[in-house]
Tab-separated table of C-alpha atoms in Angstrom:
chain	number	residue	atom	x	y	z
A	1	MET	CA	23.556	11.245	-83.352
A	2	ASN	CA	25.985	12.181	-80.659
A	3	LEU	CA	28.254	9.638	-79.002
A	4	ARG	CA	26.452	9.603	-75.632
A	5	ARG	CA	23.094	8.964	-77.224
A	6	TYR	CA	24.572	6.282	-79.454
A	7	ARG	CA	26.098	4.507	-76.468
A	8	ALA	CA	22.901	4.688	-74.503
A	9	LEU	CA	20.931	3.338	-77.429
A	10	SER	CA	23.434	0.498	-77.936
A	11	ILE	CA	23.210	-0.473	-74.279
A	12	ALA	CA	19.431	-0.374	-74.364
A	13	HIS	CA	19.315	-2.480	-77.547
A	14	THR	CA	21.756	-4.994	-76.062
A	15	GLY	CA	19.713	-5.372	-72.897
A	16	ALA	CA	16.412	-5.594	-74.746
A	17	PHE	CA	17.555	-8.166	-77.307
A	18	THR	CA	19.309	-10.257	-74.647
A	19	ALA	CA	15.956	-10.365	-72.795
A	20	PHE	CA	14.057	-11.099	-76.007
A	21	LEU	CA	16.374	-14.023	-76.823
A	22	ALA	CA	15.796	-15.442	-73.328
A	23	ALA	CA	12.049	-14.960	-73.617
A	24	GLY	CA	12.094	-16.514	-77.080
A	25	SER	CA	13.722	-19.625	-75.672
A	26	TRP	CA	10.975	-20.039	-73.098
A	27	ILE	CA	8.366	-19.922	-75.846
A	28	SER	CA	9.171	-23.385	-77.124
A	29	ILE	CA	7.425	-26.383	-78.551
A	30	PRO	CA	9.174	-29.612	-77.555
A	31	PHE	CA	10.469	-31.518	-80.520
A	32	VAL	CA	13.059	-34.285	-80.626
A	33	PRO	CA	16.012	-33.665	-80.575
A	34	VAL	CA	15.761	-29.840	-80.978
A	35	PRO	CA	12.782	-27.746	-79.783
A	36	PHE	CA	10.990	-25.102	-81.839
A	37	THR	CA	11.600	-21.643	-80.320
A	38	LEU	CA	11.219	-17.963	-81.245
A	39	GLN	CA	14.930	-17.257	-80.774
A	40	THR	CA	15.680	-16.951	-84.501
A	41	LEU	CA	12.981	-14.248	-84.789
A	42	PHE	CA	14.639	-12.177	-82.097
A	43	LEU	CA	18.079	-12.884	-83.530
A	44	PHE	CA	16.989	-11.476	-86.882
A	45	LEU	CA	15.299	-8.508	-85.222
A	46	ALA	CA	18.551	-7.760	-83.375
A	47	ALA	CA	20.484	-8.022	-86.663
A	48	GLY	CA	18.037	-5.695	-88.348
A	49	ILE	CA	18.237	-3.075	-85.619
A	50	MET	CA	21.864	-3.400	-84.497
A	51	GLY	CA	23.580	-4.636	-87.666
A	52	ARG	CA	26.767	-6.630	-87.051
A	53	TYR	CA	26.648	-5.564	-83.386
A	54	ALA	CA	23.798	-8.022	-82.858
A	55	VAL	CA	26.638	-10.336	-81.895
A	56	VAL	CA	26.853	-8.499	-78.569
A	57	PRO	CA	23.395	-9.408	-77.158
A	58	VAL	CA	23.721	-12.935	-78.576
A	59	SER	CA	27.068	-13.424	-76.877
A	60	LEU	CA	25.724	-11.983	-73.625
A	61	TYR	CA	22.760	-14.365	-73.809
A	62	LEU	CA	25.073	-17.332	-74.299
A	63	LEU	CA	27.315	-16.187	-71.480
A	64	MET	CA	24.320	-15.871	-69.142
A	65	GLY	CA	23.273	-19.425	-69.996
A	66	ALA	CA	26.812	-20.702	-69.484
A	67	MET	CA	26.785	-19.079	-66.000
A	68	ASN	CA	23.777	-21.246	-65.056
A	69	LEU	CA	21.095	-18.602	-65.507
A	70	PRO	CA	18.015	-20.445	-66.837
A	71	VAL	CA	17.776	-18.652	-70.168
A	72	PHE	CA	17.935	-21.595	-72.592
A	73	HIS	CA	14.947	-23.563	-73.876
A	74	SER	CA	12.546	-24.782	-71.186
A	75	GLY	CA	14.588	-23.055	-68.468
A	76	THR	CA	17.721	-25.110	-68.929
A	77	ALA	CA	21.172	-23.683	-68.234
A	78	GLY	CA	24.838	-24.469	-67.873
A	79	ILE	CA	27.701	-25.829	-69.905
A	80	GLY	CA	25.853	-29.141	-70.215
A	81	VAL	CA	23.386	-27.539	-72.633
A	82	PHE	CA	26.316	-26.564	-74.909
A	83	LEU	CA	27.499	-30.196	-74.815
A	84	GLY	CA	24.000	-31.573	-75.508
A	85	PRO	CA	22.282	-31.914	-78.865
A	86	THR	CA	21.265	-28.214	-79.006
A	87	GLY	CA	24.749	-26.858	-78.276
A	88	GLY	CA	25.680	-26.404	-81.918
A	89	TYR	CA	22.596	-24.289	-82.559
A	90	LEU	CA	23.472	-22.071	-79.609
A	91	ALA	CA	27.034	-21.678	-80.889
A	92	GLY	CA	25.642	-21.001	-84.354
A	93	PHE	CA	23.768	-17.945	-83.070
A	94	ILE	CA	26.984	-15.931	-83.153
A	95	PRO	CA	27.883	-16.371	-86.851
A	96	ALA	CA	24.164	-16.163	-87.705
A	97	ALA	CA	23.834	-12.774	-85.967
A	98	LEU	CA	27.034	-11.513	-87.574
A	99	LEU	CA	26.101	-12.556	-91.112
A	100	ALA	CA	22.508	-11.340	-90.862
A	101	GLY	CA	23.714	-8.090	-89.306
A	102	ILE	CA	26.221	-7.458	-92.095
A	103	GLY	CA	23.446	-8.165	-94.618
A	104	TYR	CA	21.209	-5.624	-92.919
A	105	GLU	CA	23.913	-2.969	-93.039
A	106	CYS	CA	23.761	-3.100	-96.857
A	107	ARG	CA	21.189	-0.961	-98.628
A	108	PRO	CA	19.816	-3.370	-101.213
A	109	ARG	CA	17.013	-5.544	-99.970
A	110	VAL	CA	18.595	-8.529	-101.719
A	111	ALA	CA	21.681	-8.139	-99.549
A	112	ARG	CA	19.497	-8.223	-96.437
A	113	TYR	CA	17.827	-11.449	-97.602
A	114	ALA	CA	21.219	-12.905	-98.503
A	115	GLY	CA	22.526	-12.030	-95.052
A	116	MET	CA	19.595	-13.728	-93.360
A	117	ALA	CA	19.975	-16.787	-95.606
A	118	ALA	CA	23.716	-16.943	-94.852
A	119	GLY	CA	22.941	-16.596	-91.146
A	120	LEU	CA	20.476	-19.477	-91.282
A	121	CYS	CA	22.978	-21.584	-93.224
A	122	ALA	CA	25.630	-20.896	-90.552
A	123	LEU	CA	23.168	-21.690	-87.802
A	124	TYR	CA	22.115	-24.994	-89.452
A	125	THR	CA	25.687	-25.934	-90.246
A	126	CYS	CA	26.847	-25.521	-86.656
A	127	GLY	CA	23.691	-27.131	-85.269
A	128	VAL	CA	23.510	-30.138	-87.553
A	129	ALA	CA	27.249	-30.864	-87.279
A	130	TRP	CA	27.129	-30.801	-83.485
A	131	LEU	CA	23.876	-32.744	-83.390
A	132	SER	CA	25.481	-35.478	-85.459
A	133	LEU	CA	28.644	-35.489	-83.361
A	134	SER	CA	26.942	-35.350	-79.936
A	135	THR	CA	24.233	-37.954	-80.623
A	136	GLY	CA	26.030	-40.332	-82.995
A	137	LEU	CA	23.457	-39.730	-85.736
A	138	SER	CA	24.609	-39.851	-89.324
A	139	LEU	CA	24.988	-36.461	-90.949
A	140	GLU	CA	21.997	-37.134	-93.204
A	141	MET	CA	19.764	-38.125	-90.273
A	142	ALA	CA	20.929	-35.097	-88.270
A	143	LEU	CA	20.024	-32.903	-91.237
A	144	VAL	CA	16.599	-34.476	-91.514
A	145	LEU	CA	15.899	-34.127	-87.781
A	146	GLY	CA	17.799	-30.938	-87.000
A	147	ALA	CA	17.233	-28.661	-90.010
A	148	VAL	CA	14.525	-29.733	-92.440
A	149	PRO	CA	11.569	-29.341	-90.024
A	150	PHE	CA	12.750	-25.865	-88.995
A	151	ILE	CA	13.298	-24.347	-92.467
A	152	PRO	CA	9.688	-23.171	-93.143
A	153	GLY	CA	9.333	-21.627	-89.676
A	154	ASP	CA	12.687	-19.927	-89.843
A	155	ILE	CA	11.865	-18.459	-93.263
A	156	LEU	CA	8.613	-17.149	-91.818
A	157	LYS	CA	10.450	-15.678	-88.791
A	158	ALA	CA	13.005	-14.035	-91.114
A	159	ALA	CA	10.170	-12.502	-93.172
A	160	VAL	CA	8.462	-11.145	-90.052
A	161	ALA	CA	11.738	-9.709	-88.760
A	162	SER	CA	12.347	-8.069	-92.138
A	163	LEU	CA	8.872	-6.458	-92.111
A	164	VAL	CA	9.263	-5.216	-88.547
A	165	THR	CA	12.738	-3.778	-89.103
A	166	ASP	CA	11.598	-2.103	-92.330
A	167	ARG	CA	8.774	-0.501	-90.399
A	168	ILE	CA	11.137	0.657	-87.649
A	169	ALA	CA	13.503	2.096	-90.288
A	170	ARG	CA	10.631	4.062	-91.814
A	171	LEU	CA	9.738	5.415	-88.352
A	172	ARG	CA	13.310	6.521	-87.821
A	173	THR	CA	13.587	8.315	-91.172
A	174	GLY	CA	10.089	9.788	-91.042
A	175	THR	CA	8.880	8.251	-94.305
A	176	HIS	CA	5.578	7.113	-92.811
A	177	ALA	CA	2.369	9.139	-92.762
A	178	GLY	CA	4.227	12.456	-93.136
A	179	ILE	CA	5.610	12.424	-89.611
A	180	GLU	CA	9.124	13.707	-89.121
A	181	GLY	CA	11.541	11.081	-87.897
A	182	GLU	CA	14.721	11.258	-85.904
A	183	GLU	CA	17.100	11.412	-88.897
A	184	ARG	CA	15.149	14.163	-90.703
A	185	ARG	CA	15.036	16.384	-87.634
A	186	SER	CA	18.751	15.995	-87.006
A	187	ALA	CA	19.494	16.943	-90.643
A	188	ARG	CA	18.057	20.445	-90.119
């Protein structure tokens, strides 16, 4: 792939996944103290498509929210959201995207799953630690309220993201239904 096309594709992916993260935050189910959203699904999709560069749309999304654009859950925005109980989860998006992206850059499927698991662990670590600090909850109670209820849903979202990115990878390489993909054509 030539450099111009790669840059254009990177810009398009960045814009799309930034928008998907914002849309995923609006699709939320209120829960105390942290809402259920689809953001982790889009974070894992970005990692699967962009690799370690998934950090770029995640950072852009966080920057937009910090600049008072209503992109966080339920249309909230601003620095106050970072200082509230969900701020640690937002900050945890960056290491989660990086770790999951690095995992996706490896060939073995086990490395991909390990990357997503490491990303979730980083996300929960940042989120639970900040939840405990910002609300005065004990670390155990913050873990019970801020991580345990989300684990099954996040595992499901990671599995869906893995299936979707595997399908997209097959489309790119042309290993589906005998149709030539982008990489096969360019190899000629």
